[in-house]
PDB file of C-alpha atoms in Angstrom:
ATOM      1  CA  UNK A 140      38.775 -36.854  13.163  1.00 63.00           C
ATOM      2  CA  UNK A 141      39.240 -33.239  14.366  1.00 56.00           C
ATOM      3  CA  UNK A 142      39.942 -31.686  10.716  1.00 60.00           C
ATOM      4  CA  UNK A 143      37.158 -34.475   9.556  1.00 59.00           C
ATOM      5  CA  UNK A 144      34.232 -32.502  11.753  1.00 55.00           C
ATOM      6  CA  UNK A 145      35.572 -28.899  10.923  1.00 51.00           C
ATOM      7  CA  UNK A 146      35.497 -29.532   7.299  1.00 54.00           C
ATOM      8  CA  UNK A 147      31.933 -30.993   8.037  1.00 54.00           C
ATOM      9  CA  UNK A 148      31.272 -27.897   9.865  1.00 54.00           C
ATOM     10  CA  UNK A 149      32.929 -25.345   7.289  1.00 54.00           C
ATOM     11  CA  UNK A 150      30.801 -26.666   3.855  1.00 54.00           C
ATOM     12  CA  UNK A 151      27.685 -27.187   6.028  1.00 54.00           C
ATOM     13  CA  UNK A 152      27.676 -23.327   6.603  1.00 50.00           C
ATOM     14  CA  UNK A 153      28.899 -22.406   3.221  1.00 46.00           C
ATOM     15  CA  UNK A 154      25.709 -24.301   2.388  1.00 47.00           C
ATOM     16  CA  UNK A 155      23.552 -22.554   4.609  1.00 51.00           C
ATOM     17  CA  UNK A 156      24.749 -19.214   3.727  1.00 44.00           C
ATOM     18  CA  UNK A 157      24.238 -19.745  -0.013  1.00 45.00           C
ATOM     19  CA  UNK A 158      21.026 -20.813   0.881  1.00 49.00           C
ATOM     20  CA  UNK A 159      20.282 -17.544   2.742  1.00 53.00           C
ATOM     21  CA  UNK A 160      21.981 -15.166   0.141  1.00 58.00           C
ATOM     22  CA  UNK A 161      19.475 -13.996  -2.729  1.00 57.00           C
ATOM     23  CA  UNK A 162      20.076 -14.747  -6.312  1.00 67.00           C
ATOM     24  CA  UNK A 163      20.911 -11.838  -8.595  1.00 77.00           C
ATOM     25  CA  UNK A 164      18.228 -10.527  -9.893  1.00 85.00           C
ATOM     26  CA  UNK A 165      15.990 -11.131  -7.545  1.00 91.00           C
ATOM     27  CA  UNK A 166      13.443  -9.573  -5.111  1.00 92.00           C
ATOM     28  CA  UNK A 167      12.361 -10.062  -1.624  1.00 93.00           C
ATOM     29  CA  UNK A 168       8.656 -10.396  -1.633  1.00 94.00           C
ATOM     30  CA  UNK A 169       5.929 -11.131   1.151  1.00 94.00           C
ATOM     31  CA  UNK A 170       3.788 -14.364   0.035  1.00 95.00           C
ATOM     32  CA  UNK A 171       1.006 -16.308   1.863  1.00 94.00           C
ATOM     33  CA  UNK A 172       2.166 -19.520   3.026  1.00 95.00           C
ATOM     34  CA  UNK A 173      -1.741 -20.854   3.590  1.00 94.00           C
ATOM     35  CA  UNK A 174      -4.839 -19.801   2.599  1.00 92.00           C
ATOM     36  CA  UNK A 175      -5.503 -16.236   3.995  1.00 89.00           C
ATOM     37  CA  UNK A 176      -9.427 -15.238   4.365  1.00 87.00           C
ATOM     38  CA  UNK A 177     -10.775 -11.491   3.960  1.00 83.00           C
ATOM     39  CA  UNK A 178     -10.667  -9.902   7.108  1.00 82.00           C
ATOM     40  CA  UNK A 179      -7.571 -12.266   8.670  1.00 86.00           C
ATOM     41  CA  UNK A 180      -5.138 -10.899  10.601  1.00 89.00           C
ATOM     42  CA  UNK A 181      -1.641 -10.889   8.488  1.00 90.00           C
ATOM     43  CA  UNK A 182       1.794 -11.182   9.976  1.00 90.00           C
ATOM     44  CA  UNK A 183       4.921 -14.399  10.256  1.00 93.00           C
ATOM     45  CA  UNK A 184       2.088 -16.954  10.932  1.00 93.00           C
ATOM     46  CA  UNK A 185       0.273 -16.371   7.669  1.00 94.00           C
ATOM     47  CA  UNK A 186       2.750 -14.934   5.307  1.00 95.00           C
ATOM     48  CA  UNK A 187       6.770 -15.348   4.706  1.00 96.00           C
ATOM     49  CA  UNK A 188       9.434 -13.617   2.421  1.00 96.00           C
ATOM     50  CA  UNK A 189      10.632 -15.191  -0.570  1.00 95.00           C
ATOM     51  CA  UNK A 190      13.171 -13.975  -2.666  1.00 95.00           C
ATOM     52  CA  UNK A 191      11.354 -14.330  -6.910  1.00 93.00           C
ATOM     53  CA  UNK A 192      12.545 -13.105  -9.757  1.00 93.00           C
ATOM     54  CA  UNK A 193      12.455  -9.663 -10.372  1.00 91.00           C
ATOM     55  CA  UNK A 194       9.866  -9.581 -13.634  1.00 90.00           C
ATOM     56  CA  UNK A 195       7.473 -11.626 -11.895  1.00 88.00           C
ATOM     57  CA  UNK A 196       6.873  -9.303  -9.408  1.00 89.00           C
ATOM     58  CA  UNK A 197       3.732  -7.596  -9.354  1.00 86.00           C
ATOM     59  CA  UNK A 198       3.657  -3.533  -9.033  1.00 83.00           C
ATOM     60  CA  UNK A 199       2.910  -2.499  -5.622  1.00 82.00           C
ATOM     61  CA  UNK A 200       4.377  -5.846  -4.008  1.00 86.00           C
ATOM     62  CA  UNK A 201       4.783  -5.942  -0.510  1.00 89.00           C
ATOM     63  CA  UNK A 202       8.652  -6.297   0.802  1.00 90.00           C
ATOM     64  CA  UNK A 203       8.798  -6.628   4.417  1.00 90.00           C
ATOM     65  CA  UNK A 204       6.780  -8.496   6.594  1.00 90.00           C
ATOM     66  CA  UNK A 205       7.273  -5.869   9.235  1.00 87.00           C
ATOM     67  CA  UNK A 206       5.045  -3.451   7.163  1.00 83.00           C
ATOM     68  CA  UNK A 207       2.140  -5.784   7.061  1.00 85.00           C
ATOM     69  CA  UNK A 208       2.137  -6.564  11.115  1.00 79.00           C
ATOM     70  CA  UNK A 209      -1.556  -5.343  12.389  1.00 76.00           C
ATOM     71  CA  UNK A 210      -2.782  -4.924   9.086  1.00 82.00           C
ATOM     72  CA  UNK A 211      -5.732  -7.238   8.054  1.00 85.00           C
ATOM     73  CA  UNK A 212      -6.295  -9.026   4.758  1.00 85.00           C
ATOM     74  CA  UNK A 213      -8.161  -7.221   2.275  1.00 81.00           C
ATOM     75  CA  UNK A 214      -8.652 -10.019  -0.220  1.00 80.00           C
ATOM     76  CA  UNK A 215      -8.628 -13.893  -0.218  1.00 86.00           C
ATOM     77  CA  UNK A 216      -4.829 -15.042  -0.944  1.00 90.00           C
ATOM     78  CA  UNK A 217      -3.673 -17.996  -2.011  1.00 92.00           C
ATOM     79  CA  UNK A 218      -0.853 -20.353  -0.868  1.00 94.00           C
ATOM     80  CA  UNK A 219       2.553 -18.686  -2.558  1.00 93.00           C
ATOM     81  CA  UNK A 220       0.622 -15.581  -3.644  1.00 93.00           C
ATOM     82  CA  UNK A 221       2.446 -12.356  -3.710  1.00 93.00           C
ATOM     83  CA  UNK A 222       1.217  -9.880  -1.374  1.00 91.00           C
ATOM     84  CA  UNK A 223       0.299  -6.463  -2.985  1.00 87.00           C
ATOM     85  CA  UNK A 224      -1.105  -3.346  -1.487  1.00 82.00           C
ATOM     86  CA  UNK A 225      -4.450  -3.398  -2.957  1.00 78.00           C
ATOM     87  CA  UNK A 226      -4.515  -6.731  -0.232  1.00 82.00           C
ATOM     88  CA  UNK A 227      -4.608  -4.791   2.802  1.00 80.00           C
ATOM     89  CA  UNK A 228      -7.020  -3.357   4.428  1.00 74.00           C
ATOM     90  CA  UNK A 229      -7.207   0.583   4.013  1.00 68.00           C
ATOM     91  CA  UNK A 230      -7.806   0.869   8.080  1.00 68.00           C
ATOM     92  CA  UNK A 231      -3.729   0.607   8.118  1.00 73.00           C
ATOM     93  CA  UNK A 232      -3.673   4.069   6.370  1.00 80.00           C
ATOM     94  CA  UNK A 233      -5.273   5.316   9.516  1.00 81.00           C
ATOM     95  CA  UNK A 234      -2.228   4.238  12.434  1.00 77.00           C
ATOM     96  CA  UNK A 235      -1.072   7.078  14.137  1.00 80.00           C
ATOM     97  CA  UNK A 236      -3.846   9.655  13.190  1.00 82.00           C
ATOM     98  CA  UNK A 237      -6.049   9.606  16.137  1.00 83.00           C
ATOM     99  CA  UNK A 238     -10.042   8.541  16.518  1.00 84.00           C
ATOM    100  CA  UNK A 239     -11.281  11.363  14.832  1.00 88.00           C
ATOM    101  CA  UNK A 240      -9.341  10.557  10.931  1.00 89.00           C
ATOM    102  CA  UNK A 241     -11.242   8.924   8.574  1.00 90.00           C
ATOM    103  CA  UNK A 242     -10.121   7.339   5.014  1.00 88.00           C
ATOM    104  CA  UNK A 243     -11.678   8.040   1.906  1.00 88.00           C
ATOM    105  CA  UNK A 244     -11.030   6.988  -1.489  1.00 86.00           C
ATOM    106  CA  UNK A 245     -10.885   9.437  -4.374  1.00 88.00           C
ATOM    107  CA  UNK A 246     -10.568   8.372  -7.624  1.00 86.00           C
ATOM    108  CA  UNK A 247      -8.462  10.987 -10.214  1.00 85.00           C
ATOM    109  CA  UNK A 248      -8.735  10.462 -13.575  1.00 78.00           C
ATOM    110  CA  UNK A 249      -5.715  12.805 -14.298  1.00 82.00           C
ATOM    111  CA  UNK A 250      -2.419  10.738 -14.628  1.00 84.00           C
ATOM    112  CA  UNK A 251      -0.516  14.809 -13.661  1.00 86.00           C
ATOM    113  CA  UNK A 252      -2.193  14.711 -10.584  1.00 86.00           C
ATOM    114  CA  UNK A 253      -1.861  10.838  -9.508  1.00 87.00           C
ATOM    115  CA  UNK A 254       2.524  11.546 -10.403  1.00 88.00           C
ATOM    116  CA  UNK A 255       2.126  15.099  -8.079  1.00 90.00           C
ATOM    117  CA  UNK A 256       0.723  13.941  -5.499  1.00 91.00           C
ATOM    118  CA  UNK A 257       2.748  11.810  -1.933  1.00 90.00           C
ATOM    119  CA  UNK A 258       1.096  10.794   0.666  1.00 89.00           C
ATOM    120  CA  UNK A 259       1.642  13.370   3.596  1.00 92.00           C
ATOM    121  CA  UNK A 260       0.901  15.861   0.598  1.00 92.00           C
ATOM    122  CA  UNK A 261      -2.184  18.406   1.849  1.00 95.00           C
ATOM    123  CA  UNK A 262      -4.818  18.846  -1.141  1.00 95.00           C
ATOM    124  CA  UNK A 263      -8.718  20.930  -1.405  1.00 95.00           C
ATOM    125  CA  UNK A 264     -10.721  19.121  -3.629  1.00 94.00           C
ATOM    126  CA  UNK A 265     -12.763  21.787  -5.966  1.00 92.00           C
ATOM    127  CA  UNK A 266     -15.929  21.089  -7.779  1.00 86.00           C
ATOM    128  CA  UNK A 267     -15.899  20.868 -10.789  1.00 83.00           C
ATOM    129  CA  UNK A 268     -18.940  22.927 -11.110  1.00 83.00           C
ATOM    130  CA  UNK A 269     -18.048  26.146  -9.699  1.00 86.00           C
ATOM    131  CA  UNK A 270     -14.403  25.300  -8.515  1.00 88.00           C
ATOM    132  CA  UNK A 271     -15.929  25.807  -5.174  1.00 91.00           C
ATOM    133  CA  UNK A 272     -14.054  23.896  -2.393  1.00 94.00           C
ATOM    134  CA  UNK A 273     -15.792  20.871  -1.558  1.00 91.00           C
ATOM    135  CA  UNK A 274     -12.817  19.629   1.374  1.00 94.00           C
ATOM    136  CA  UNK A 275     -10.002  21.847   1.990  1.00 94.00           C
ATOM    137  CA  UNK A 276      -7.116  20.437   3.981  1.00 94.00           C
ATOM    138  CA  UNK A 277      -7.302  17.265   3.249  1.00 94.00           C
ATOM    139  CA  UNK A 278      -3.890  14.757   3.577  1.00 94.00           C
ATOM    140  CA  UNK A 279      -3.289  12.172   1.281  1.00 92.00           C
ATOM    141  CA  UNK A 280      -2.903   9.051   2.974  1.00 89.00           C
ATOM    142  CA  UNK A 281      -1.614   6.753   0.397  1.00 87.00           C
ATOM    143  CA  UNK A 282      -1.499   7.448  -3.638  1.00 87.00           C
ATOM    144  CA  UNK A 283      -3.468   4.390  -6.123  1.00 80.00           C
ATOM    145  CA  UNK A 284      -1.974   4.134  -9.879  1.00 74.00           C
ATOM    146  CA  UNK A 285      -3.651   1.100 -10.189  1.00 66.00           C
ATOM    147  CA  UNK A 286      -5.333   0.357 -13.323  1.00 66.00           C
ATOM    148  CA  UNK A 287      -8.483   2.939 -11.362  1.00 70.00           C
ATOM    149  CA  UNK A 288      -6.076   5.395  -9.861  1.00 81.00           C
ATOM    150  CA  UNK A 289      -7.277   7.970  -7.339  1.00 86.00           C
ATOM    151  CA  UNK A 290      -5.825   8.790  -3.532  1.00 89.00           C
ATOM    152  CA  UNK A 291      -6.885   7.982  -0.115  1.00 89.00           C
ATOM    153  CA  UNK A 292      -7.650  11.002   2.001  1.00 92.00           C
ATOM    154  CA  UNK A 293      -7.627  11.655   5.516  1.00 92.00           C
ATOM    155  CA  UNK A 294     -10.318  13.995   7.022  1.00 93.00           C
ATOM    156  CA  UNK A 295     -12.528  14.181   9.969  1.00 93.00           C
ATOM    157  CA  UNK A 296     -15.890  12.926   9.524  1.00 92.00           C
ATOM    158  CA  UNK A 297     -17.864  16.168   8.747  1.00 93.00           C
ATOM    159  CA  UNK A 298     -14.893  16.674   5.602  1.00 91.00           C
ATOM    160  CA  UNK A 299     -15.506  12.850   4.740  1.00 90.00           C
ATOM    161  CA  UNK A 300     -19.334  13.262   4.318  1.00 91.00           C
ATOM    162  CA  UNK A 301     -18.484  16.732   2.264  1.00 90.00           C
ATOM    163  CA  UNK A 302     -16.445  14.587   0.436  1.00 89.00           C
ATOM    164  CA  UNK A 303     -19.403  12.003  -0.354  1.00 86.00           C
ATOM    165  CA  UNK A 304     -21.871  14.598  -0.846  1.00 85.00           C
ATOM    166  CA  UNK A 305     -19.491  16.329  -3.961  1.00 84.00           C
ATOM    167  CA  UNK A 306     -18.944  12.727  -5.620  1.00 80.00           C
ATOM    168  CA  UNK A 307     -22.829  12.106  -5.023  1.00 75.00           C
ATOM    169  CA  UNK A 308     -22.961  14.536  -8.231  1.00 62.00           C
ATOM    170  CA  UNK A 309     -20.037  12.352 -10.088  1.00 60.00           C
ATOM    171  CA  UNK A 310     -20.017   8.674  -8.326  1.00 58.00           C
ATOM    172  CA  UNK A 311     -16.969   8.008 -10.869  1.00 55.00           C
ATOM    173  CA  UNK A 312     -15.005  11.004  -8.829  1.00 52.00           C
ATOM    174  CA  UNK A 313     -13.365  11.647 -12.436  1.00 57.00           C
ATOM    175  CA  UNK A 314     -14.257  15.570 -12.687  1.00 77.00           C
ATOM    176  CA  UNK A 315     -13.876  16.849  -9.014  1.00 84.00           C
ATOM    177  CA  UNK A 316     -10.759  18.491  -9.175  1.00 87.00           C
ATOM    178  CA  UNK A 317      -7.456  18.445  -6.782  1.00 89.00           C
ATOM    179  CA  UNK A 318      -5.462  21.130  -6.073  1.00 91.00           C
ATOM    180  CA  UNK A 319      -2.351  20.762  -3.342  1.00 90.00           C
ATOM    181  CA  UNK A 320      -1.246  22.870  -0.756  1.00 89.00           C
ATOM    182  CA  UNK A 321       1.476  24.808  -0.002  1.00 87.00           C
ATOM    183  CA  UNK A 322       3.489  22.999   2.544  1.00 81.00           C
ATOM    184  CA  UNK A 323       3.144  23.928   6.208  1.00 74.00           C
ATOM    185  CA  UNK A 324       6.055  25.969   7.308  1.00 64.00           C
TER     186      UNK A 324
END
């Protein structure tokens, strides 16, 4: 009876661990498990990591829940949909900068610039007009190659309305130009 319950016992956690192992060729992913409204907070009791193939996973997927926790939902998801960065909110881009930090987005035509450019990288943004500098300083935040690529930038509020007032001349953003920094050092 003995051997009887420790075989039980041995195949009921070879089960569980093949189970828990992922599949070859596959990919961790965060997915909604319920409907998730704009503006919801996201974290374990709205989302959950599944393990999906690796071509069906969207660019820019999400991987661990851990990186989502605080952030708030930037679009409506779906039941099983795959969480993607363009989902957040951008007000995550903003932890650990202090009050006075504000996110803007940029949008860069220029593919060059979009692969040049990491967040934590310092950049002035020139017009294209007189290659004045409309912001100097500024950090990039996070880096978009979406299908409309461009960067998020931190400034202070004075640099974010400078910011506004350049692209006020191009709303598309497309001709102000970026030039980065020289690391600090």
């Amino acid at each position: 009876m003995l051997a009887a319950g420790l075989a039980a016992l041995a195949v009921g956690g070879a089960a569980r661990l093949a189970l828990t192992r992922p599949l070859p060729g596959t990919v961790s992913v965060v997915v909604a498990s319920e409907s998730v409204a704009i503006g919801a907070p996201l974290g374990p009791a709205v989302l959950q990591v599944r393990e999906l193939p690796a071509d069906a996973v969207p660019e820019g997927s999400v991987h661990a829940l851990a990186s989502v926790a605080g952030r708030s939902a930037a679009s409506v998801l779906s039941p099983g949909e795959v969480v993607t960065g363009a989902d957040l909110d951008a007000g995550g881009l903003l932890t650990g900068h202090g009050p006075e930090m504000t996110a803007i987005f940029l949008p860069l035509a220029e593919p060059a610039v979009l692969s040049a450019v990491r967040a934590g990288t310092h950049v002035d943004v020139h017009s294209p007009i007189d290659g004045a500098v409309a912001v100097g300083g500024a950090l990039v935040l996070a880096v978009w190659s979406g299908e409309a690529g461009g960067v998020w930038l931190g400034l202070p509020p004075p640099g974010a309305a400078a910011l506004a007032a350049a692209r006020g001349a191009d709303p598309a953003g497309g001709s102000l130009i970026v030039s980065i920094l020289q690391p600090a050092g």
